[in-house]
Amino acid sequence: RLIYARRSLQRKEAKVMAEHVVRDMLEKAALRTSCHMPGHGGHAPCDISDFFALDTTEISVTDDFYGASGALKEAQEKYSRAAGAGCSLFLHNGSTQGIHAMLEMYAGEGDTVILPRNCHLSAVQACILGGLKPVWIPVRTFEGYPYVSVRDVLDTMQAHPEARSVLLTRPDYFGGCMPMEETARMAGQLGMKVLVDEAHGAHLPWHGRLRSAGSLGADAWVQSAHKTLPALTGTAVLHLRDADDGWRAMRILRREQTSSPSFLFMLSLDEARAYMEEKGEEAEKRRKRLAGQIRRAACRMGYTDPTEQWKACGYDFDEDRVVLKAPEGGKMLLKKLEEMGVDPEMAMGSFAVLLVPLLQSDEENRIVCEAFEKTGAQEETCGEPEMLPVRLPEQVLLPRAAACGPVERVPLDRAAGRIAADCAGCYPPGIPLVVPGEYITEETVRRLNQAGASGRFGIYEGMMLCAAV
């Protein structure tokens, strides 16, 4: 951070006339203290002085991402062994691309897939791209925590034995990890594939207590390395239990990813894996210690850790991240920390989440703790917002038919009764109130209006995309 500050000063002294808008923006951000993604927190796990010198393309001395036979093949095999997978494929479009591949590789057009309603939006997009029919697992709330119960997962699977796969999200934004064993056992009996969005769990192979999805029966799982490991934003890995499924996944990746993958992303993934294999166990212990320091500092000032209470819903929680309940509301706490130069990961309702970068320094952690000591929990001003639909809307078209057919823009206030052509909901938590092919209800319109422009997604200049039918 001192280097960035000196560079900025040097440019001012030299009266450089050219404007470096993005660089100035990023250098300003680099001076702040990160408690958010990416997992490296601004620290490199390796000694690389010039990324531009290493940025290249497929030439005789490099490898081919879509037909790896050299260094990339070896790097992916090393990652596969570290993650306990039969096959691992590097991704340069985040876990989004891995979720597309998982869902589309095991199900064809018109096939049924079981999705939790709190799934990432990329799962809905996969249904659009692949022509899949989603069946939804409802989302419950427990003391403000949105979660999917194991019982609801099993009941949905029994009610839809024709489904080709079931997708789980584990861990979620709050670090919540649902039990998987019963789901994997029933899926085996029904001939379904178990897919896991493990975007927030790339560190689990080295966690020390929690286990990764592959060791719990998943057939395919995707991890965002950039979220919790020292890797560049946008890097992820798709893991497959059966190595013979690799060609199925690559077929989809070739179709939906760029034909010009970044070797710097591949470098980042390999360096993150190498760092974790060498120092991962020690780094994870240290991260837990730093997270504990922040948690204790916050609790001394009147904030509380809700995850102990949330365990009553049957979930375990990743102690690497700090989840706090704030009487004044999560967004107010987030704002106060931002004003002191500390940037949390997210806020929702009464809760705020801080991620501890794997390479966080003791000094940076001290800054975070002192930020809490300079503030304190205020009198309760935040009620729990309405985040979830009372009941799921009626689905009348497949997502692909609604999203890819003729559409028209409709003012939000006049959208009730129409068929959605895009996902829309409140963020956070990002759970769709309506997905393409579902009727838009008065309840959905009311909640989207309540959320306001900055607290919702899927609304463009006050307009919703609706199927023109």
Coordinates of C-alpha atoms in Angstrom, one line a residue:
R1 CA 0.0 0.0 0.0
L2 CA 2.9 2.4 0.7
I3 CA 4.2 1.6 -2.8
Y4 CA 0.9 2.6 -4.3
A5 CA 0.9 5.8 -2.3
R6 CA 4.4 6.7 -3.5
R7 CA 3.6 6.0 -7.1
S8 CA 0.6 8.2 -6.9
L9 CA 2.7 11.0 -5.4
Q10 CA 5.4 10.5 -8.0
R11 CA 2.9 10.9 -10.8
K12 CA 1.5 14.1 -9.3
E13 CA 5.0 15.6 -8.9
A14 CA 5.9 14.7 -12.5
K15 CA 2.7 16.4 -13.6
V16 CA 1.8 13.6 -15.9
M17 CA -0.8 14.8 -18.4
A18 CA -2.3 11.5 -19.4
E19 CA -5.3 10.4 -17.4
H20 CA -5.2 6.8 -15.9
V21 CA -8.8 6.6 -14.7
V22 CA -9.0 2.9 -13.8
R23 CA -5.5 2.8 -12.4
D24 CA -6.2 5.8 -10.2
M25 CA -9.4 4.1 -9.0
L26 CA -7.7 0.8 -8.2
E27 CA -4.7 2.5 -6.4
K28 CA -7.2 4.4 -4.2
A29 CA -8.9 1.1 -3.4
A30 CA -5.6 -0.5 -2.6
L31 CA -5.0 2.0 0.2
R32 CA -8.0 0.6 2.1
T33 CA -8.2 -2.4 4.4
S34 CA -9.9 -5.4 2.8
C35 CA -12.4 -7.7 4.5
H36 CA -14.0 -8.8 1.3
M37 CA -13.1 -10.8 -1.8
P38 CA -10.7 -11.5 -3.4
G39 CA -9.1 -13.9 -1.0
H40 CA -5.5 -12.6 -1.5
G41 CA -6.5 -9.2 0.0
G42 CA -4.0 -7.4 -2.2
H43 CA -1.0 -9.7 -1.4
A44 CA 0.6 -12.0 -3.9
P45 CA 1.4 -15.6 -2.9
C46 CA 4.5 -15.6 -5.2
D47 CA 7.2 -13.1 -6.2
I48 CA 6.0 -11.8 -9.6
S49 CA 7.3 -8.4 -10.5
D50 CA 5.6 -7.8 -13.9
F51 CA 2.4 -9.6 -14.9
F52 CA 2.4 -8.0 -18.3
A53 CA 5.7 -9.8 -19.2
L54 CA 4.0 -13.1 -18.5
D55 CA 0.8 -12.4 -20.4
T56 CA 0.9 -14.4 -23.7
T57 CA -1.1 -16.7 -25.8
E58 CA -0.9 -20.2 -27.3
I59 CA 2.5 -20.5 -28.9
S60 CA 5.0 -23.3 -29.3
V61 CA 6.4 -23.1 -25.8
T62 CA 3.0 -22.7 -24.0
D63 CA 0.0 -25.0 -23.7
D64 CA -3.5 -25.0 -25.2
F65 CA -6.3 -24.6 -22.6
Y66 CA -8.8 -26.6 -24.6
G67 CA -6.4 -29.4 -25.4
A68 CA -3.9 -29.2 -22.6
S69 CA -1.0 -31.6 -22.9
G70 CA 1.9 -29.8 -21.2
A71 CA 2.2 -27.5 -18.2
L72 CA -1.6 -26.7 -18.0
K73 CA -2.4 -30.4 -18.0
E74 CA 0.1 -31.0 -15.2
A75 CA -1.1 -28.0 -13.2
Q76 CA -4.7 -29.3 -13.4
E77 CA -3.7 -32.8 -12.4
K78 CA -1.8 -31.4 -9.3
Y79 CA -4.9 -29.4 -8.3
S80 CA -7.1 -32.5 -8.8
R81 CA -4.9 -34.5 -6.4
A82 CA -5.0 -31.6 -3.9
A83 CA -8.8 -31.4 -4.1
G84 CA -9.5 -35.1 -4.1
A85 CA -11.1 -35.1 -7.5
G86 CA -10.9 -37.5 -10.4
C87 CA -10.5 -34.5 -12.8
S88 CA -10.1 -30.8 -12.3
L89 CA -10.5 -28.1 -15.0
F90 CA -9.3 -24.5 -14.6
L91 CA -11.9 -21.8 -15.3
H92 CA -11.3 -18.2 -16.2
N93 CA -14.9 -17.0 -16.0
G94 CA -15.5 -17.7 -12.3
S95 CA -17.7 -20.4 -10.8
T96 CA -20.5 -19.1 -13.1
Q97 CA -19.0 -21.0 -15.9
G98 CA -18.5 -24.1 -13.8
I99 CA -22.2 -24.0 -12.7
H100 CA -23.2 -23.8 -16.4
A101 CA -21.0 -26.8 -17.2
M102 CA -22.2 -28.9 -14.3
L103 CA -25.9 -28.4 -15.1
E104 CA -25.7 -28.7 -18.8
M105 CA -23.3 -31.7 -19.0
Y106 CA -25.7 -34.1 -17.2
A107 CA -29.1 -32.9 -18.5
G108 CA -30.4 -32.1 -22.0
E109 CA -33.1 -29.8 -23.3
G110 CA -36.4 -30.4 -21.5
D111 CA -34.8 -32.4 -18.7
T112 CA -35.6 -31.6 -15.1
V113 CA -33.0 -30.3 -12.6
I114 CA -33.6 -29.6 -8.9
L115 CA -32.3 -26.2 -7.7
P116 CA -32.5 -24.4 -4.4
R117 CA -34.3 -21.1 -4.7
N118 CA -31.3 -19.4 -3.2
C119 CA -29.0 -20.7 -5.9
H120 CA -26.6 -18.3 -7.8
L121 CA -28.2 -16.6 -10.8
S122 CA -25.8 -18.5 -13.0
A123 CA -27.9 -21.7 -12.3
V124 CA -30.9 -20.0 -13.8
Q125 CA -28.9 -18.8 -16.8
A126 CA -27.7 -22.4 -17.3
C127 CA -31.4 -23.5 -17.5
I128 CA -31.9 -20.8 -20.2
L129 CA -28.8 -21.8 -22.2
G130 CA -29.5 -25.6 -21.9
G131 CA -33.3 -25.5 -22.1
L132 CA -33.6 -27.2 -18.7
K133 CA -36.7 -27.4 -16.5
P134 CA -36.0 -26.2 -13.0
V135 CA -37.9 -27.6 -10.0
W136 CA -37.4 -25.4 -6.9
I137 CA -36.4 -26.3 -3.3
P138 CA -38.0 -23.7 -1.1
V139 CA -35.9 -21.4 1.1
R140 CA -36.7 -21.1 4.8
T141 CA -35.6 -18.6 7.4
F142 CA -34.4 -19.1 10.9
E143 CA -33.7 -16.0 13.0
G144 CA -33.2 -14.0 9.9
Y145 CA -30.9 -16.7 8.2
P146 CA -32.1 -17.9 4.8
Y147 CA -31.4 -21.6 4.3
V148 CA -32.5 -24.8 2.6
S149 CA -33.4 -27.7 4.8
V150 CA -32.2 -31.2 4.2
R151 CA -35.8 -32.4 4.6
D152 CA -37.0 -30.2 1.8
V153 CA -34.1 -31.4 -0.4
L154 CA -35.0 -35.0 0.1
D155 CA -38.8 -34.4 -0.3
T156 CA -38.2 -32.6 -3.6
M157 CA -36.0 -35.4 -4.9
Q158 CA -38.7 -38.0 -4.0
A159 CA -41.4 -35.9 -5.6
H160 CA -39.3 -35.6 -8.9
P161 CA -37.5 -38.9 -9.5
E162 CA -37.2 -37.9 -13.1
A163 CA -34.7 -35.1 -12.3
R164 CA -31.3 -35.7 -13.8
S165 CA -29.4 -33.8 -11.0
V166 CA -29.8 -31.8 -7.8
L167 CA -27.7 -28.7 -7.1
L168 CA -26.7 -27.6 -3.6
T169 CA -25.0 -24.4 -2.4
R170 CA -22.4 -25.1 0.2
P171 CA -21.0 -22.9 1.9
D172 CA -23.4 -20.0 1.4
Y173 CA -22.6 -16.3 1.9
F174 CA -22.7 -16.7 5.7
G175 CA -20.4 -19.7 5.6
G176 CA -23.3 -22.1 6.3
C177 CA -22.6 -25.7 5.3
M178 CA -25.6 -28.0 5.0
P179 CA -25.2 -31.8 5.7
M180 CA -24.9 -33.7 2.4
E181 CA -24.7 -37.4 3.2
E182 CA -28.4 -38.2 3.1
T183 CA -28.8 -36.2 -0.2
A184 CA -25.9 -38.1 -1.8
R185 CA -27.3 -41.5 -0.6
M186 CA -30.8 -40.8 -2.0
A187 CA -29.3 -39.4 -5.3
G188 CA -27.5 -42.7 -5.8
Q189 CA -30.7 -44.6 -5.3
L190 CA -32.6 -42.4 -7.8
G191 CA -29.8 -42.2 -10.4
M192 CA -29.4 -38.4 -9.9
K193 CA -26.1 -36.5 -10.0
V194 CA -25.2 -34.3 -7.0
L195 CA -23.8 -31.0 -8.0
V196 CA -22.4 -28.5 -5.5
D197 CA -21.8 -24.8 -5.9
E198 CA -18.8 -24.6 -3.5
A199 CA -17.8 -21.2 -4.8
H200 CA -17.1 -20.0 -1.2
G201 CA -15.3 -23.2 -0.2
A202 CA -12.1 -23.3 -2.3
H203 CA -10.1 -23.4 1.0
L204 CA -12.0 -26.4 2.4
P205 CA -9.5 -29.0 1.3
W206 CA -7.1 -27.3 3.7
H207 CA -9.6 -26.1 6.3
G208 CA -8.8 -28.6 9.0
R209 CA -12.4 -29.2 10.2
L210 CA -14.9 -28.7 7.5
R211 CA -14.8 -31.1 4.5
S212 CA -15.1 -30.3 0.8
A213 CA -18.1 -31.6 -1.3
G214 CA -16.1 -34.2 -3.1
S215 CA -15.4 -36.1 0.1
L216 CA -19.1 -36.0 0.9
G217 CA -20.5 -37.6 -2.2
A218 CA -20.7 -34.9 -4.8
D219 CA -20.3 -35.9 -8.5
A220 CA -19.2 -32.4 -9.5
W221 CA -18.4 -29.3 -7.5
V222 CA -17.1 -25.9 -8.5
Q223 CA -14.9 -23.6 -6.4
S224 CA -14.1 -19.9 -6.8
A225 CA -10.4 -19.8 -6.0
H226 CA -10.5 -16.0 -5.9
K227 CA -13.0 -15.9 -3.0
T228 CA -11.0 -17.6 -0.3
L229 CA -7.6 -18.4 -1.8
P230 CA -4.8 -16.1 -2.9
A231 CA -5.9 -16.1 -6.6
L232 CA -7.0 -13.4 -9.1
T233 CA -10.6 -12.4 -9.4
G234 CA -12.5 -14.6 -11.9
T235 CA -10.4 -17.7 -11.3
A236 CA -12.2 -20.9 -10.4
V237 CA -11.9 -24.7 -10.7
L238 CA -14.4 -27.3 -11.7
H239 CA -13.9 -30.7 -10.0
L240 CA -15.4 -33.9 -11.3
R241 CA -15.5 -37.2 -9.4
D242 CA -15.3 -39.3 -12.6
A243 CA -12.4 -38.3 -14.8
D244 CA -14.2 -39.6 -17.8
D245 CA -16.7 -36.7 -17.4
G246 CA -13.9 -34.2 -18.3
W247 CA -14.6 -34.2 -22.1
R248 CA -18.3 -33.5 -21.4
A249 CA -17.4 -30.5 -19.3
M250 CA -14.8 -29.3 -21.8
R251 CA -17.3 -29.5 -24.6
I252 CA -19.5 -26.9 -22.8
L253 CA -16.6 -24.8 -21.7
R254 CA -15.3 -24.5 -25.2
R255 CA -18.8 -23.5 -26.4
E256 CA -19.4 -20.8 -23.7
Q257 CA -16.0 -19.5 -22.7
T258 CA -13.7 -17.2 -24.6
S259 CA -11.3 -18.8 -27.1
S260 CA -8.6 -16.6 -25.7
P261 CA -8.1 -17.7 -22.1
S262 CA -5.7 -15.8 -19.8
F263 CA -2.5 -17.6 -18.9
L264 CA -2.2 -15.2 -16.0
F265 CA -5.4 -16.7 -14.6
M266 CA -3.9 -20.2 -15.0
L267 CA -0.7 -19.0 -13.3
S268 CA -2.8 -17.6 -10.4
L269 CA -4.6 -20.9 -9.9
D270 CA -1.4 -22.9 -9.9
E271 CA 0.3 -20.6 -7.5
A272 CA -2.6 -20.6 -5.2
R273 CA -2.6 -24.4 -5.2
A274 CA 1.2 -24.5 -4.6
Y275 CA 0.9 -22.0 -1.8
M276 CA -1.8 -24.0 -0.1
E277 CA 0.0 -27.3 -0.4
E278 CA 3.1 -25.8 1.1
K279 CA 1.6 -23.4 3.7
G280 CA -2.2 -24.0 3.6
E281 CA -2.6 -25.7 7.0
E282 CA -0.6 -23.0 8.8
A283 CA -2.3 -20.2 6.8
E284 CA -5.8 -21.6 7.7
K285 CA -5.0 -21.7 11.4
R286 CA -3.7 -18.2 11.2
R287 CA -6.8 -17.0 9.4
K288 CA -9.0 -18.5 12.1
R289 CA -7.0 -16.7 14.7
L290 CA -7.3 -13.3 13.0
A291 CA -11.1 -13.9 12.4
G292 CA -11.4 -14.6 16.1
Q293 CA -9.7 -11.4 17.0
I294 CA -12.1 -9.4 14.9
R295 CA -15.1 -11.3 16.3
R296 CA -14.0 -10.7 19.9
A297 CA -13.4 -7.0 19.2
A298 CA -16.8 -6.6 17.7
C299 CA -18.6 -8.5 20.4
R300 CA -16.9 -6.2 23.1
M301 CA -18.7 -3.3 21.4
G302 CA -22.2 -4.8 21.5
Y303 CA -22.3 -6.9 18.3
T304 CA -23.1 -10.6 18.4
D305 CA -22.2 -13.7 16.4
P306 CA -25.5 -15.3 15.2
T307 CA -24.0 -18.4 13.8
E308 CA -24.1 -20.3 17.1
Q309 CA -27.8 -19.8 17.2
W310 CA -28.2 -20.6 13.5
K311 CA -26.7 -24.1 14.1
A312 CA -30.1 -25.1 15.4
C313 CA -31.2 -25.4 11.8
G314 CA -28.8 -28.3 11.3
Y315 CA -26.0 -26.4 9.5
D316 CA -22.3 -26.0 10.4
F317 CA -20.5 -22.7 9.9
D318 CA -17.1 -21.7 8.6
E319 CA -15.3 -19.8 11.3
D320 CA -13.0 -18.3 8.7
R321 CA -15.5 -15.6 8.1
V322 CA -16.9 -13.1 10.6
V323 CA -20.7 -12.9 10.7
L324 CA -22.1 -10.2 13.0
K325 CA -25.6 -9.2 14.0
A326 CA -25.9 -5.4 14.3
P327 CA -28.8 -3.8 16.2
E328 CA -28.6 -0.7 13.9
G329 CA -28.7 -2.9 10.8
G330 CA -26.0 -4.6 8.7
K331 CA -25.9 -1.8 6.2
M332 CA -25.4 0.9 8.8
L333 CA -22.5 -1.1 10.3
L334 CA -21.1 -1.6 6.8
K335 CA -21.3 2.2 6.2
K336 CA -19.6 3.0 9.5
L337 CA -16.7 0.6 8.8
E338 CA -16.3 2.0 5.2
E339 CA -16.0 5.5 6.6
M340 CA -13.0 4.3 8.6
G341 CA -11.3 2.7 5.6
V342 CA -12.4 -0.9 6.2
D343 CA -14.5 -2.6 3.5
P344 CA -16.7 -5.6 4.6
E345 CA -17.9 -8.2 2.2
M346 CA -21.7 -7.6 2.5
A347 CA -24.6 -6.6 4.6
M348 CA -28.1 -8.0 4.7
G349 CA -30.9 -7.1 7.1
S350 CA -29.5 -7.1 10.6
F351 CA -26.3 -8.8 9.5
A352 CA -22.8 -7.9 8.2
V353 CA -20.2 -10.3 6.9
L354 CA -16.4 -9.8 6.9
L355 CA -14.0 -12.1 5.1
V356 CA -10.5 -12.4 6.3
P357 CA -8.0 -12.5 3.4
L358 CA -5.7 -15.5 3.6
L359 CA -2.6 -13.3 3.5
Q360 CA -4.0 -10.6 5.9
S361 CA -1.2 -9.0 7.9
D362 CA -1.3 -8.5 11.6
E363 CA -1.3 -4.8 11.1
E364 CA -4.2 -4.9 8.7
N365 CA -6.1 -7.0 11.2
R366 CA -5.3 -4.5 13.9
I367 CA -6.9 -1.8 11.8
V368 CA -10.1 -3.8 11.5
C369 CA -10.2 -4.4 15.3
E370 CA -9.6 -0.7 16.0
A371 CA -12.4 0.3 13.6
F372 CA -14.8 -1.7 15.8
E373 CA -13.4 -0.2 19.0
K374 CA -14.0 3.3 17.5
T375 CA -17.7 2.5 17.0
G376 CA -20.2 0.5 18.9
A377 CA -23.6 -1.1 18.5
Q378 CA -26.4 1.5 18.5
E379 CA -30.0 1.2 19.6
E380 CA -32.0 -1.0 17.4
T381 CA -33.1 0.8 14.2
C382 CA -33.4 -2.0 11.7
G383 CA -36.2 -4.5 11.4
E384 CA -35.9 -7.6 9.4
P385 CA -36.7 -6.9 5.7
E386 CA -38.9 -9.2 3.6
M387 CA -36.4 -11.1 1.4
L388 CA -38.3 -14.2 0.4
P389 CA -41.6 -14.8 -1.4
V390 CA -44.4 -16.2 0.8
R391 CA -45.0 -18.8 -1.9
L392 CA -43.2 -19.5 -5.2
P393 CA -44.8 -17.9 -8.3
E394 CA -46.5 -20.2 -10.8
Q395 CA -44.2 -21.3 -13.7
V396 CA -46.0 -21.2 -17.1
L397 CA -43.0 -21.3 -19.5
L398 CA -39.6 -22.8 -19.4
P399 CA -36.9 -20.2 -18.6
R400 CA -35.4 -20.6 -22.1
A401 CA -38.7 -20.0 -23.8
A402 CA -39.4 -16.8 -21.7
A403 CA -35.9 -15.4 -21.9
C404 CA -35.1 -16.1 -25.5
G405 CA -38.5 -15.4 -27.0
P406 CA -39.9 -11.9 -27.8
V407 CA -39.7 -9.6 -24.8
E408 CA -40.9 -6.1 -23.9
R409 CA -40.1 -3.6 -21.2
V410 CA -42.9 -3.0 -18.8
P411 CA -43.0 -0.4 -16.0
L412 CA -42.6 -2.2 -12.7
D413 CA -45.9 -0.9 -11.3
R414 CA -47.7 -2.5 -14.3
A415 CA -45.8 -5.8 -14.4
A416 CA -48.1 -7.8 -12.1
G417 CA -49.8 -10.6 -14.0
R418 CA -47.2 -10.7 -16.7
I419 CA -44.7 -13.4 -17.4
A420 CA -41.1 -12.6 -16.4
A421 CA -38.4 -12.7 -19.0
D422 CA -35.5 -12.1 -16.6
C423 CA -34.7 -12.8 -13.0
A424 CA -35.6 -10.1 -10.5
G425 CA -35.2 -9.9 -6.8
C426 CA -33.6 -8.1 -3.8
Y427 CA -29.8 -8.0 -3.2
P428 CA -28.5 -9.1 -0.9
P429 CA -29.3 -12.0 -0.6
G430 CA -29.8 -12.2 -4.3
I431 CA -32.6 -14.8 -4.1
P432 CA -34.9 -14.3 -7.1
L433 CA -38.4 -13.3 -6.3
V434 CA -39.3 -14.3 -9.9
V435 CA -37.4 -16.1 -12.7
P436 CA -38.0 -16.3 -16.4
G437 CA -41.3 -18.1 -17.2
E438 CA -43.0 -17.3 -13.9
Y439 CA -45.9 -15.0 -13.3
I440 CA -45.1 -11.7 -11.7
T441 CA -47.2 -11.3 -8.6
E442 CA -48.4 -8.2 -6.8
E443 CA -46.2 -9.3 -3.9
T444 CA -43.1 -9.4 -6.1
V445 CA -43.8 -5.9 -7.4
R446 CA -44.4 -4.6 -3.8
R447 CA -41.1 -6.0 -2.5
L448 CA -39.1 -4.8 -5.5
N449 CA -40.5 -1.3 -5.0
Q450 CA -39.6 -1.5 -1.3
A451 CA -36.1 -2.5 -2.1
G452 CA -35.4 0.6 -4.1
A453 CA -33.0 0.9 -7.1
S454 CA -29.9 0.1 -5.1
G455 CA -31.3 -2.9 -3.3
R456 CA -32.6 -5.0 -6.2
F457 CA -31.6 -6.6 -9.5
G458 CA -33.4 -7.3 -12.7
I459 CA -35.0 -3.9 -12.9
Y460 CA -33.7 -1.5 -15.6
E461 CA -34.6 2.1 -15.2
G462 CA -37.8 1.2 -13.5
M463 CA -38.7 -1.4 -16.1
M464 CA -39.1 -5.2 -16.0
L465 CA -38.5 -7.5 -18.9
C466 CA -41.6 -9.5 -19.7
A467 CA -42.5 -12.1 -22.2
A468 CA -44.4 -10.6 -25.1
V469 CA -47.2 -13.2 -25.1

